[in-house]
Coordinates of C-alpha atoms and ligand atoms in Angstrom, one line a residue:
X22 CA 0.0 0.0 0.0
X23 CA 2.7 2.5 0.8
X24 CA 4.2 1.3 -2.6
X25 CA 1.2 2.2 -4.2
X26 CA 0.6 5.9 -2.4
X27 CA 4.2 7.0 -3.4
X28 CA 3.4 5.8 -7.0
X29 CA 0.2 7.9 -6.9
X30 CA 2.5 10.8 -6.4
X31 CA 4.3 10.1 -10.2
X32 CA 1.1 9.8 -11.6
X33 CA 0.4 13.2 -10.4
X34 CA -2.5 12.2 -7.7
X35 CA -0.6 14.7 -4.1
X36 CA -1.0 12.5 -1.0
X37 CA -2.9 15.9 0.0
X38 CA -5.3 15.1 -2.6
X39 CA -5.6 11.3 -0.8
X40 CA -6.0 12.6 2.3
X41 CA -8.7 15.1 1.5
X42 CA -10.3 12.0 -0.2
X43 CA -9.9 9.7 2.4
X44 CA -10.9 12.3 5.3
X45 CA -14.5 12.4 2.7
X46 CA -14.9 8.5 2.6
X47 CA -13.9 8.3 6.8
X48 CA -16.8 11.5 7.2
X49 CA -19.4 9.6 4.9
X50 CA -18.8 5.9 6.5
X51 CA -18.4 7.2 10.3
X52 CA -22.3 8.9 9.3
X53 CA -23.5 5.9 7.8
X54 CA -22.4 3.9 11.0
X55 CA -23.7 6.8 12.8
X56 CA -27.4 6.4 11.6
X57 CA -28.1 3.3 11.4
X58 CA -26.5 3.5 15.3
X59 CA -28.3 6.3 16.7
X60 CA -31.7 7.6 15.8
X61 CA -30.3 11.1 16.6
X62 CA -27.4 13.4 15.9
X63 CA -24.2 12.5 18.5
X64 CA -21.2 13.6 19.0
X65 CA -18.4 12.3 16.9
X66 CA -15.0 12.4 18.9
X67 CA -11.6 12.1 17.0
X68 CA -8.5 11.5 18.4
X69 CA -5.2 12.2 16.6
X70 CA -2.2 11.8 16.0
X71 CA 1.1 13.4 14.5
X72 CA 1.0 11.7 11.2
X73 CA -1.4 11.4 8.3
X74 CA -3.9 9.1 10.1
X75 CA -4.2 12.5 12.2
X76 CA -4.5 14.0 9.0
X77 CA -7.5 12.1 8.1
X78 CA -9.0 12.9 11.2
X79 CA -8.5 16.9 11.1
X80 CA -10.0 16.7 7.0
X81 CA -13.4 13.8 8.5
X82 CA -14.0 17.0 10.7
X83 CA -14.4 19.0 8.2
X84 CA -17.4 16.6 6.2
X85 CA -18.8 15.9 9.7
X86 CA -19.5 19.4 10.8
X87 CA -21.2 19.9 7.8
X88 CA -23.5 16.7 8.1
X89 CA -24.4 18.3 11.9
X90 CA -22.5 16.6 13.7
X91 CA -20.8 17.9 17.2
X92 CA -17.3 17.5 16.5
X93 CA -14.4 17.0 20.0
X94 CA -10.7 17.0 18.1
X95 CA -8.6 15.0 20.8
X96 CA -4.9 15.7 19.7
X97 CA -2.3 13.6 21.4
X98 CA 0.8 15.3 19.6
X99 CA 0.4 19.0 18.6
X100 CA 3.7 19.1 16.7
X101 CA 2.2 17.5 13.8
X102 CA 4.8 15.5 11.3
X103 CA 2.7 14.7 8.2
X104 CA 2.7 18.4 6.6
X105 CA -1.0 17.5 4.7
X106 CA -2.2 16.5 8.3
X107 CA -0.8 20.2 8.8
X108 CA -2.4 22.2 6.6
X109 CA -5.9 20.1 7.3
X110 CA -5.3 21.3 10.9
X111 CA -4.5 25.0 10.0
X112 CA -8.0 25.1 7.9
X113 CA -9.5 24.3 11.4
X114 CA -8.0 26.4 13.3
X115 CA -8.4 29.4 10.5
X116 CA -12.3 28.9 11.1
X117 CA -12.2 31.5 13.7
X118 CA -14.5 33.4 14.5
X119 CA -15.8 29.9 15.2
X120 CA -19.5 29.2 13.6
X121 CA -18.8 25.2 13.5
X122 CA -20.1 23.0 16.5
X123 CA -15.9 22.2 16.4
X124 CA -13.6 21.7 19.7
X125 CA -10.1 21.3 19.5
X126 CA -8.7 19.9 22.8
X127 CA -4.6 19.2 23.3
X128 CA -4.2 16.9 25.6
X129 CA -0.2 17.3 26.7
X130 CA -0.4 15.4 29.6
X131 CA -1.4 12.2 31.0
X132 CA -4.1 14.1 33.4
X133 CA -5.3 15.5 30.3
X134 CA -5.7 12.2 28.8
X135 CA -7.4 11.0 32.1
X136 CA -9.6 14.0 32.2
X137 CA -10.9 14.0 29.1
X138 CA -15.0 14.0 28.5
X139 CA -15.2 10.7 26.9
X140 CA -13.9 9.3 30.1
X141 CA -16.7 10.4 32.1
X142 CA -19.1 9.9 29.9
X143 CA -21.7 7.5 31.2
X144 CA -23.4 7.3 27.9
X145 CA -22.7 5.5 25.1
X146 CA -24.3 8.3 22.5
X147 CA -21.3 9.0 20.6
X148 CA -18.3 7.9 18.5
X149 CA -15.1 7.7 19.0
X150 CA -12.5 7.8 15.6
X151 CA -9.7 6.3 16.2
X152 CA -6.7 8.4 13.9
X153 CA -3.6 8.2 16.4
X154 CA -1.5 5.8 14.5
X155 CA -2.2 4.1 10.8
X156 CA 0.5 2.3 9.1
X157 CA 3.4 4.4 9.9
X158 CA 3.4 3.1 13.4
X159 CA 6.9 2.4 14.5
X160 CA 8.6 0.9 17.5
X161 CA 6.9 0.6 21.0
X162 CA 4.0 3.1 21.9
X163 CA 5.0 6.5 23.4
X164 CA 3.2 6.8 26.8
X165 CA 0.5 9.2 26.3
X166 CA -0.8 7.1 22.7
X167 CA -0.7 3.9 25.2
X168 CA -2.9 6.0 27.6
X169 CA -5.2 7.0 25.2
X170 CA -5.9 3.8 23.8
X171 CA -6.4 2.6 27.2
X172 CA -9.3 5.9 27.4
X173 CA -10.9 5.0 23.9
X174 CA -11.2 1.1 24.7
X175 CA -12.4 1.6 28.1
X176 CA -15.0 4.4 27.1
X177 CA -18.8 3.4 26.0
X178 CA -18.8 5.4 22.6
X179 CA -19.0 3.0 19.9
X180 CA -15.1 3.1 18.4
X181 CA -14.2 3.5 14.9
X182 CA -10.5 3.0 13.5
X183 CA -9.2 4.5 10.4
X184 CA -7.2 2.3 8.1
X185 CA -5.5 0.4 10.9
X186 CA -6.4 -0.1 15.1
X187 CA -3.7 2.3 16.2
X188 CA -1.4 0.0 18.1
X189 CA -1.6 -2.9 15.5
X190 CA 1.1 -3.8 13.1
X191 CA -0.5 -3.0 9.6
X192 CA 1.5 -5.6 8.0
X193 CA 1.2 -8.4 10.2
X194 CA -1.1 -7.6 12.8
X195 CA 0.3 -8.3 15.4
X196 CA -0.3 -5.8 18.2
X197 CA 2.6 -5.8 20.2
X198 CA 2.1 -3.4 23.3
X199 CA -1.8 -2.8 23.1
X200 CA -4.6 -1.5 20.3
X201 CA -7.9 -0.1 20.1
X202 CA -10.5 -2.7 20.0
X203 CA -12.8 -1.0 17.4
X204 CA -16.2 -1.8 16.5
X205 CA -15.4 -1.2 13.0
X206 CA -12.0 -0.7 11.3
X207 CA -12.4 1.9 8.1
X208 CA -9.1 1.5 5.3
X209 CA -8.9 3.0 2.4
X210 CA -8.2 1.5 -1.0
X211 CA -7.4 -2.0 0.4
X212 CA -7.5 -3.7 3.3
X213 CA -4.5 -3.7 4.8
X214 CA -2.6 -6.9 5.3
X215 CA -2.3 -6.4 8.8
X216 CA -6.1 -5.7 9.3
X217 CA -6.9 -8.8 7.6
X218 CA -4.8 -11.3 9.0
X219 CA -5.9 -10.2 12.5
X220 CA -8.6 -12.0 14.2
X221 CA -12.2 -10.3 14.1
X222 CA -12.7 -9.4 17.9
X223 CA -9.1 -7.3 17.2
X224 CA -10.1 -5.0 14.2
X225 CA -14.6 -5.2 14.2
X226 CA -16.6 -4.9 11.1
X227 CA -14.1 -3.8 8.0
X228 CA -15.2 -1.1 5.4
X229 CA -13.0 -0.2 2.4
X230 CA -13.4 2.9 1.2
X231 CA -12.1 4.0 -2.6
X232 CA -10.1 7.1 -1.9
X233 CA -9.7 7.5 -5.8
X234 CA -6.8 5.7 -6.4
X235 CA -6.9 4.6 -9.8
X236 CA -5.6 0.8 -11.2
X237 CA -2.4 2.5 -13.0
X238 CA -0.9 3.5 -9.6
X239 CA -1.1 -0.2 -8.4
X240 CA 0.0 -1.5 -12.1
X241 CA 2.8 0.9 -13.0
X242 CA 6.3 0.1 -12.0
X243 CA 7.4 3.3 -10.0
X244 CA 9.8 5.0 -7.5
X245 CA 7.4 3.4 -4.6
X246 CA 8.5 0.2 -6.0
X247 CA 12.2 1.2 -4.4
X248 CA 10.8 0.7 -1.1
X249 CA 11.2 -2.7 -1.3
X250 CA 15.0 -2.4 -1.4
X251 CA 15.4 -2.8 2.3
X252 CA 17.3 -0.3 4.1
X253 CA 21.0 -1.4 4.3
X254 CA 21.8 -1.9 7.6
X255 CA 25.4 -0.4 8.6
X256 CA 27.0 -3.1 10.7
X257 CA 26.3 -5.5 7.5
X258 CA 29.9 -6.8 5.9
X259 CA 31.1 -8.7 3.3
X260 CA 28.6 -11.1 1.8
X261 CA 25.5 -10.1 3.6
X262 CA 23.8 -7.7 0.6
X263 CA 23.6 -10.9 -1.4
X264 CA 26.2 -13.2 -3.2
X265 CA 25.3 -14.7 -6.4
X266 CA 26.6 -16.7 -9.5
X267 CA 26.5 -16.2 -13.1
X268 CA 26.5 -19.3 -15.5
X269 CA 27.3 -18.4 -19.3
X270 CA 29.5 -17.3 -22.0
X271 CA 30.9 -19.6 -24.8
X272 CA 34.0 -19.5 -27.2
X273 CA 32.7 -16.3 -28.8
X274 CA 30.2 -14.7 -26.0
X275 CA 32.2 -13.4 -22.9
X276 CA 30.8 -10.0 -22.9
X277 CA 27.3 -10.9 -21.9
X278 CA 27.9 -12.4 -18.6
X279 CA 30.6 -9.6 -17.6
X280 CA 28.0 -7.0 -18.6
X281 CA 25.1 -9.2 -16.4
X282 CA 28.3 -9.6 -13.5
X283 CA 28.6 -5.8 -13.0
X284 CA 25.0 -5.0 -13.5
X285 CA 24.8 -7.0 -10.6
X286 CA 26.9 -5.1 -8.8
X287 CA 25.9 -2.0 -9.9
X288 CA 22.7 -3.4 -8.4
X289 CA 24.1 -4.0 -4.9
X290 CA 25.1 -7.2 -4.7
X291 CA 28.5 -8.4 -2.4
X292 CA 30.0 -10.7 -4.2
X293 CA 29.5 -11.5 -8.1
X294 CA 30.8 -15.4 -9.1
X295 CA 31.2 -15.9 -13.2
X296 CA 31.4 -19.7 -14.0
X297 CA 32.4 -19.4 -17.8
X298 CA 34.2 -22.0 -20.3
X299 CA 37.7 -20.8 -20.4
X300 CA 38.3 -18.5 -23.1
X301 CA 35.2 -16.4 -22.3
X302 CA 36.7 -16.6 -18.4
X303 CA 39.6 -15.8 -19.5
X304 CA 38.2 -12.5 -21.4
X305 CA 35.9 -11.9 -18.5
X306 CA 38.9 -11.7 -16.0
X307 CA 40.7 -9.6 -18.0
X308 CA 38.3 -6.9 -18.5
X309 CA 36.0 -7.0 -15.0
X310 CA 38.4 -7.4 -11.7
X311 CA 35.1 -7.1 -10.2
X312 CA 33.9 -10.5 -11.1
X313 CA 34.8 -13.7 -9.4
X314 CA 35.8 -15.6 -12.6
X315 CA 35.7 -19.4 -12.7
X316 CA 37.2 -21.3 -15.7
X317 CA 35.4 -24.6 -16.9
X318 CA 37.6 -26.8 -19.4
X319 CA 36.8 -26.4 -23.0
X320 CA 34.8 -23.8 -25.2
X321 CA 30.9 -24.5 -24.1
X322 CA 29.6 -25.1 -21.1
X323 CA 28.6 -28.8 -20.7
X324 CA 27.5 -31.5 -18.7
X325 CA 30.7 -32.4 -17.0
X326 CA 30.9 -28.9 -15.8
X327 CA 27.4 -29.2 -13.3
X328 CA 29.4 -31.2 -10.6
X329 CA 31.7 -27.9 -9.9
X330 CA 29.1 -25.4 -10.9
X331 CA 26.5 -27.4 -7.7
X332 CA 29.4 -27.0 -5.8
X333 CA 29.7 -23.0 -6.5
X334 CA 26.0 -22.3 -6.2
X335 CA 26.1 -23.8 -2.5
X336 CA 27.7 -20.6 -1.5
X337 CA 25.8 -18.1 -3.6
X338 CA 21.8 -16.5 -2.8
X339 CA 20.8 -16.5 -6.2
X340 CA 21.7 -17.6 -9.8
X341 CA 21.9 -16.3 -13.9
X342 CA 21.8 -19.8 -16.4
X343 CA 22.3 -18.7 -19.5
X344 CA 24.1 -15.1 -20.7
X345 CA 26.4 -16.2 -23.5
X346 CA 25.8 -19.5 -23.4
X347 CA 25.6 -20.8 -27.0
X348 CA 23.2 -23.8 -27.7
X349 CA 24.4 -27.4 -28.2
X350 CA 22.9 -30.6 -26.7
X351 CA 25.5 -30.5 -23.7
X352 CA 24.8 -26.7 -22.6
X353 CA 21.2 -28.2 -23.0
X354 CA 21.5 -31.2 -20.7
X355 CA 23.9 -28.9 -17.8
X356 CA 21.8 -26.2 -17.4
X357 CA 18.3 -28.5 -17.0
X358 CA 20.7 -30.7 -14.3
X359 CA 21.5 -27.4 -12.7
X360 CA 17.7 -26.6 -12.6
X361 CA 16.7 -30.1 -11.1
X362 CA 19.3 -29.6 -8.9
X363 CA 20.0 -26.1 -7.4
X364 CA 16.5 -25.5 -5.2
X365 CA 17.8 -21.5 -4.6
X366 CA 15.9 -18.5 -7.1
X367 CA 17.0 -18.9 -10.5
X368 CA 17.0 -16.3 -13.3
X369 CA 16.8 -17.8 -16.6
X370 CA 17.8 -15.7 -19.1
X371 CA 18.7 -15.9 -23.3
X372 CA 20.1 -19.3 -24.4
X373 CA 18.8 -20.6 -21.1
X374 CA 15.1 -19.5 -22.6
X375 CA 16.3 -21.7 -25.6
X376 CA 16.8 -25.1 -23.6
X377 CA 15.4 -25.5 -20.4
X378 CA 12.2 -27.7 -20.0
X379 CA 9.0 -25.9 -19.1
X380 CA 7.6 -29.0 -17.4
X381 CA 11.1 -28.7 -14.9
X382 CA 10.5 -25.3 -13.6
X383 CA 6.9 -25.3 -13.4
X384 CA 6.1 -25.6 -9.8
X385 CA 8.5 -23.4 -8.6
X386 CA 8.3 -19.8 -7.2
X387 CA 11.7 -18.9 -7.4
X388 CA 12.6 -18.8 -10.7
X389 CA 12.2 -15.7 -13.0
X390 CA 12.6 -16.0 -16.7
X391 CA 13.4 -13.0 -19.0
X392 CA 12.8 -13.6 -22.5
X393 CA 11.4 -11.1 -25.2
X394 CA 7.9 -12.3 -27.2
X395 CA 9.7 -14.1 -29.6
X396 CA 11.7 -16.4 -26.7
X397 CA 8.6 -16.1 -24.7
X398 CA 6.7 -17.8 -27.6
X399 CA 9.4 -20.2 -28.0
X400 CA 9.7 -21.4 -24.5
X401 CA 5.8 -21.4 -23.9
X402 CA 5.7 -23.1 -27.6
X403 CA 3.2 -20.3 -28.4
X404 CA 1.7 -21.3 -32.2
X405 CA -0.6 -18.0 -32.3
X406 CA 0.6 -15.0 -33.8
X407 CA 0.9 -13.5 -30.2
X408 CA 2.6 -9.9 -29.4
X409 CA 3.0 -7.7 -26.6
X410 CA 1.1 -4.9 -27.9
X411 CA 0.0 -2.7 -24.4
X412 CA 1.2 0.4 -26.0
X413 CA -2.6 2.0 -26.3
X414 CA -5.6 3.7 -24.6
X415 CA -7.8 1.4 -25.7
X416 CA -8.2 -0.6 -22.3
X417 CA -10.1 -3.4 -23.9
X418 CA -6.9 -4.0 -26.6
X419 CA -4.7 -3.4 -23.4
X420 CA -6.6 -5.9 -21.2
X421 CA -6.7 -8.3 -23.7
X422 CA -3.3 -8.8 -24.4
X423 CA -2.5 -9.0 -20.5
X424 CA -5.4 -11.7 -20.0
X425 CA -3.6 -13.5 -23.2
X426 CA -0.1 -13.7 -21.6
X427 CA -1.1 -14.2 -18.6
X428 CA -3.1 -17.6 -19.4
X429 CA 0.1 -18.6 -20.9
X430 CA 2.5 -17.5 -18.1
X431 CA -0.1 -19.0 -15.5
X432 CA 1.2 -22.7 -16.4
X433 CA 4.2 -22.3 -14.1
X434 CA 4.0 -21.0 -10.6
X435 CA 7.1 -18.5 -10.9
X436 CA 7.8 -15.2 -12.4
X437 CA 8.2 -13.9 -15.9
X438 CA 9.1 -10.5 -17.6
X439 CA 8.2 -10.1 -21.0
X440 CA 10.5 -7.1 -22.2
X441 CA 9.2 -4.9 -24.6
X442 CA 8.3 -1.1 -25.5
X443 CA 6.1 -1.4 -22.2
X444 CA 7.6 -4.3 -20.2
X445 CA 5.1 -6.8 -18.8
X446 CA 6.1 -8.5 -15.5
X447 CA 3.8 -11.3 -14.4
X448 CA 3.0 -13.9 -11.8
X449 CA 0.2 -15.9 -10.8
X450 CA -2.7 -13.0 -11.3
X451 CA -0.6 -10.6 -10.5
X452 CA 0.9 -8.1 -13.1
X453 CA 2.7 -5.1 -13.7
X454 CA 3.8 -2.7 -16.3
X455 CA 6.9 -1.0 -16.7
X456 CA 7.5 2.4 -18.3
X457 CA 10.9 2.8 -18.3
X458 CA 13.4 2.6 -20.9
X459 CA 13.6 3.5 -24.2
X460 CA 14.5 2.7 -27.9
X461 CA 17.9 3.3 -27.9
X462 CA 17.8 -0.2 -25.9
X463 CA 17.8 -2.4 -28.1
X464 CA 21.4 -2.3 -28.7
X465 CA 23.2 -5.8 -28.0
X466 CA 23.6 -6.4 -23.7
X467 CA 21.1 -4.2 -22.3
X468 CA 18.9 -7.6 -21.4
X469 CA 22.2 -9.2 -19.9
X470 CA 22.0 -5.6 -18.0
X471 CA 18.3 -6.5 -17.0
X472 CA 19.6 -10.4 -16.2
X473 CA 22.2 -9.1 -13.6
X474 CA 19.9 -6.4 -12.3
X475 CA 16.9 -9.0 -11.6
X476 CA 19.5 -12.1 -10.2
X477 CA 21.1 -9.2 -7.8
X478 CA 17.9 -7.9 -6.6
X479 CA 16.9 -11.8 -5.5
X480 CA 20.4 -12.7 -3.9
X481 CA 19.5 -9.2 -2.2
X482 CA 16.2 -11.0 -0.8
X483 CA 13.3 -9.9 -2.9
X484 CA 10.9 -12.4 -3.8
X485 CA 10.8 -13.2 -7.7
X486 CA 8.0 -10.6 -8.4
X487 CA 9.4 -7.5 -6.9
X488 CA 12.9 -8.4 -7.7
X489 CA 11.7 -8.9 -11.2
X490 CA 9.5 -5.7 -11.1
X491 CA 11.9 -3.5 -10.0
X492 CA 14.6 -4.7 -11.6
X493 CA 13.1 -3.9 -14.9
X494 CA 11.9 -0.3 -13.9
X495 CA 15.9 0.4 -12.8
X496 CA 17.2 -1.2 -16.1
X497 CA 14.7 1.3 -18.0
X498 CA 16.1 4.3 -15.9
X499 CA 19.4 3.3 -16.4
X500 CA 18.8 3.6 -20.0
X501 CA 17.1 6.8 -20.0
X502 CA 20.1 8.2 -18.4
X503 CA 22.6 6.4 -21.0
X504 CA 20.0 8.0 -23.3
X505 CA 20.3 11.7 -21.9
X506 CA 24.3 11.6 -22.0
X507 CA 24.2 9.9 -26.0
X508 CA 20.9 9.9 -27.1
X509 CA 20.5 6.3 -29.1
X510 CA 24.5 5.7 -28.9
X511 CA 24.7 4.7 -26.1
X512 CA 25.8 0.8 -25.1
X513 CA 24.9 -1.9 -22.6
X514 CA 28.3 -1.0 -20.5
X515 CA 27.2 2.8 -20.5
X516 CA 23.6 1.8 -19.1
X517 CA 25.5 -0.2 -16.6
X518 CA 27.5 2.6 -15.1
X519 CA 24.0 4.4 -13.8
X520 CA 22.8 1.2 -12.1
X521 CA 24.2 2.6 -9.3
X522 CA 23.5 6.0 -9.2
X523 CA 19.7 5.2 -10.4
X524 CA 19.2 3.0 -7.1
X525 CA 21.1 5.3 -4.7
X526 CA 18.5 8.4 -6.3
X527 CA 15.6 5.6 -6.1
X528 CA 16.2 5.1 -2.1
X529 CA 16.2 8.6 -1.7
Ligands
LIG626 N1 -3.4 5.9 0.5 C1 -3.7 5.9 1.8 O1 -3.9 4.8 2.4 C2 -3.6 7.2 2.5 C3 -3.3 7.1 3.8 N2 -3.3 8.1 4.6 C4 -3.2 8.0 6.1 O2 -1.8 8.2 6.4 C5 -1.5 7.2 7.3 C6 0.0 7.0 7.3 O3 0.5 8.2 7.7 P1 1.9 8.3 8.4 O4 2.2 9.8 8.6 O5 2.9 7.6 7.6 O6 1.9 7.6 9.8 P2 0.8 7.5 10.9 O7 -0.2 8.6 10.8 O8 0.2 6.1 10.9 O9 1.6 7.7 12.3 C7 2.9 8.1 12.3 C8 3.1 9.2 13.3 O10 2.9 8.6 14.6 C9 4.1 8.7 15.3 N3 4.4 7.3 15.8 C10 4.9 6.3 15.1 N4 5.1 5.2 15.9 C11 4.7 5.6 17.1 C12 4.6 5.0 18.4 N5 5.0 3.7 18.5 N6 4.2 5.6 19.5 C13 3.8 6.9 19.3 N7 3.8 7.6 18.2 C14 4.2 7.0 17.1 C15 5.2 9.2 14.4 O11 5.9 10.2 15.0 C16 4.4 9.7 13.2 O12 4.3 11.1 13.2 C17 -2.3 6.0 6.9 O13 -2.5 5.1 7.9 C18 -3.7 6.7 6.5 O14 -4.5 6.8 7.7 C19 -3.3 9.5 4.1 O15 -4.4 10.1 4.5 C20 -3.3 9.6 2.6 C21 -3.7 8.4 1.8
K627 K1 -5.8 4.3 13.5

């Protein structure tokens, strides 16, 4: 969800314009609950906090006031954070001369908290709205929110929480320390995961209420996406930001598995193993110190090669079959062994497209496959003249093509990217589009670019889908800036040199 509310924000939708929208659906549910409650107008009684939940507490005031209600603003933190729950709290206080049936209380202290109305209140005519935390809750509760959950949950109003129980972990929902135990829990968009995976008694009745995000910002591949990239952490060392291992090159391809290798690092991985035959490793040591080169006898890599290569991927997170490869029966009959065998992600990738069995890779999760239509067709043994052709506004043609693929890529259980003018990423029913990139990519490497990006991202401990996802939105920007500095001249090994930079500007 926070993936999708940062993406909102390159589509052009303002998180102020979300929170005004969200503030409108909490207003009209909390009155709906409120009629079909009460036979007559109560007060409504919000409690906030410093972030946006707060926020869409301060902009439900607002919509309330004007459907009659008596409004009591409870805020636990006056220093607000979220500068949208900010200026919905200046409009408040800017009504003044004061006309609105509006109190704002701060309660600073505990006795504050202790003193407060809906303490005392014997009745149980009125609602309490729940918008101290939502899902940027972090660490342990701060005394005065603990208090005030402890007010709201012993209190008589019927309690109302908005997008998550303030307390509970949205993710997981686990609660920790303590929650509000709401009679109804209102999120917007989509329940969070959090709020469903709790047990019923621990979040009430659930209401989703459309805040106006639209399908794209879900769909489209953006900067959101980079929040998957967990944070480094600083004592990490040597090893720990993933390890992985490269399998390709022949007699006359070494440059596609050095290009993938320091993709990969540009990427963020550790530790970059190249297992080539030994002309391309000798090449590949040559020109990428980087890479940790291991030669294989002869000029194709072959069956005798899988006992040694088994024996490398035991040390590795994640491995790239096939940049380089070449095709002959004995490349065909290693790299399906190395499939059977090696049960850690897999990125299959070019000649790897060309030889591995579908029926072998089927059931697994882990693997990611990264073939253009014409080696998608191949490897799914499409007959039909199929395309990816998702470059329209026509959203049947658009939806269309999507359902197509996706009945073909829904035979196996793990992840594919088919690259293309609009790159598709898919897995199970879920899809995504990527918008990155441009023409001036389809010179020679720039998919062993995407190979490395996507095999780094998994030995960095993404599952296949986001690894896959994002790795193809950071190849595309990478491009873009090869683009800017030499419009369509630039190469693979110039895309590769803003891996970096595009990730460190991503996590910023
Ligand atoms: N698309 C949407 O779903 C929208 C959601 N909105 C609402 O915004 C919140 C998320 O806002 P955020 O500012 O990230 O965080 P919170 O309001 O949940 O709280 C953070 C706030 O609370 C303080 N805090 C954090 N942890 C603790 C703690 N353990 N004890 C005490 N205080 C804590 C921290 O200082 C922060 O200031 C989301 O849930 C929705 O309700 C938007 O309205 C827009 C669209
Ligand atoms: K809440």
């Amino acid at each position: 969800m926070m993936v999708t509310d940062y993406n909102c924000e390159y589509l052009g939708l303002s998180r102020l314009c979300l929170m005004e929208s969200a503030g409108k659906s909490l207003a009209e549910e909390v009155g709906k609950i409120a009629v079909y409650t009460f036979a007559k107008p109560i007060k409504v009684v919000i409690f906030t906090g410093s972030g946006g939940n707060g926020g869409d507490g301060f902009v439900a005031a607002r919509y309330l006031l004007n459907r009659g209600y008596d409004v009591d603003i409870y805020m636990l933190k006056d220093n607000i954070r979220s500068e949208d729950a900010k200026t919905n709290l200046e409009i408040l206080k800017n009504m003044k001369p004061r006309l609105s049936r509006l109190n704002i209380f701060n309660l600073k202290t505990l006795d504050d908290i202790n003193n407060c109305e809906v303490v005392s209140d014997e009745t149980s005519d009125f609602i309490i709205v729940d918008c101290l935390l939502g899902t940027g809750i972090d660490g342990n509760l701060q005394t005065n929110i603990k208090r005030a959950i402890e007010v709201i949950n012993e209190s008589n109003g019927l309690k109302i929480s908005v997008d998550v129980p303030s307390g509970m972990n949205p993710l997981t929902g686990v609660v920790d320390d303590l929650a509000v135990i709401p009679d109804y829990t209102i999120s917007f968009h989509k329940i969070k995961t959090g709020v469903r995976n709790a047990d019923e008694e621990a979040v009430g009745g659930i209401i989703t209420a459309d805040i106006g995000i639209p399908f794209e910002a879900e769909y489209f591949v953006n900067y959101g996406d980079f929040l998957r990239l967990k944070n480094r952490d600083s004592d990490s060392h040597k090893g720990n930001n993933g390890r992985l291992l490269i399998v390709g090159g022949s007699a006359n391809y070494s440059g596609a598995p050095a290009i993938a290798g320091m993709a990969a690092i540009g990427a963020g991985a550790d530790l970059v193993h190249v297992a080539a035959p030994e002309k391309a490793a000798e090449a590949i040591k040559a020109t990428s110190p980087d890479l940790i080169v291991n030669s294989l006898e002869g000029d194709e890599l072959s069956l005798e090669h899988g006992e040694e290569i088994i024996r490398l991927s035991e040390n590795v997170d994640a491995i790239l079959i096939g940049p380089g490869a070449g095709i002959s029966d004995s490349t065909s009959k290693l790299f399906n062994l190395l499939v059977a065998k090696i049960k850690k992600p897999i990125v299959l990738d070019a000649d790897a497209l060309k030889q591995v069995e579908l029926s072998l890779i089927r059931n697994r999760e882990d693997i990611i496959l990264t073939p253009h239509i014409f080696e998608f067709k191949s490897f799914f043994k499409v007959k039909n003249d199929l395309k990816l052709d998702i470059d329209s506004y026509d959203f049947k043609k658009v939806d269309e093509n999507i359902t197509e693929i996706q009945f073909i890529t829904n035979q196996i259980k793990g992840t594919v990217i088919v690259k293309g003018k609009y790159d598709l990423i898919l897995s199970e029913n879920n899809f995504k589009i990527n918008k990155s990139g441009n023409s001036g990519m389809t010179v020679g490497g720039t998919g062993d670019a995407l190979s490395g990006i996507v095999v780094s991202l998994s030995a960095q401990g993404l599952n296949a889908f986001d690894a896959a996802s994002l790795a193809v939105f950071i190849n595309g920007l990478a491009g873009d800036r090869a683009f800017d500095e030499k419009g369509n001249g630039f190469s693979a090994t110039d895309l590769v040199s803003f891996v970096g930079n595009v990730i460190k500007d991503g996590l910023c």
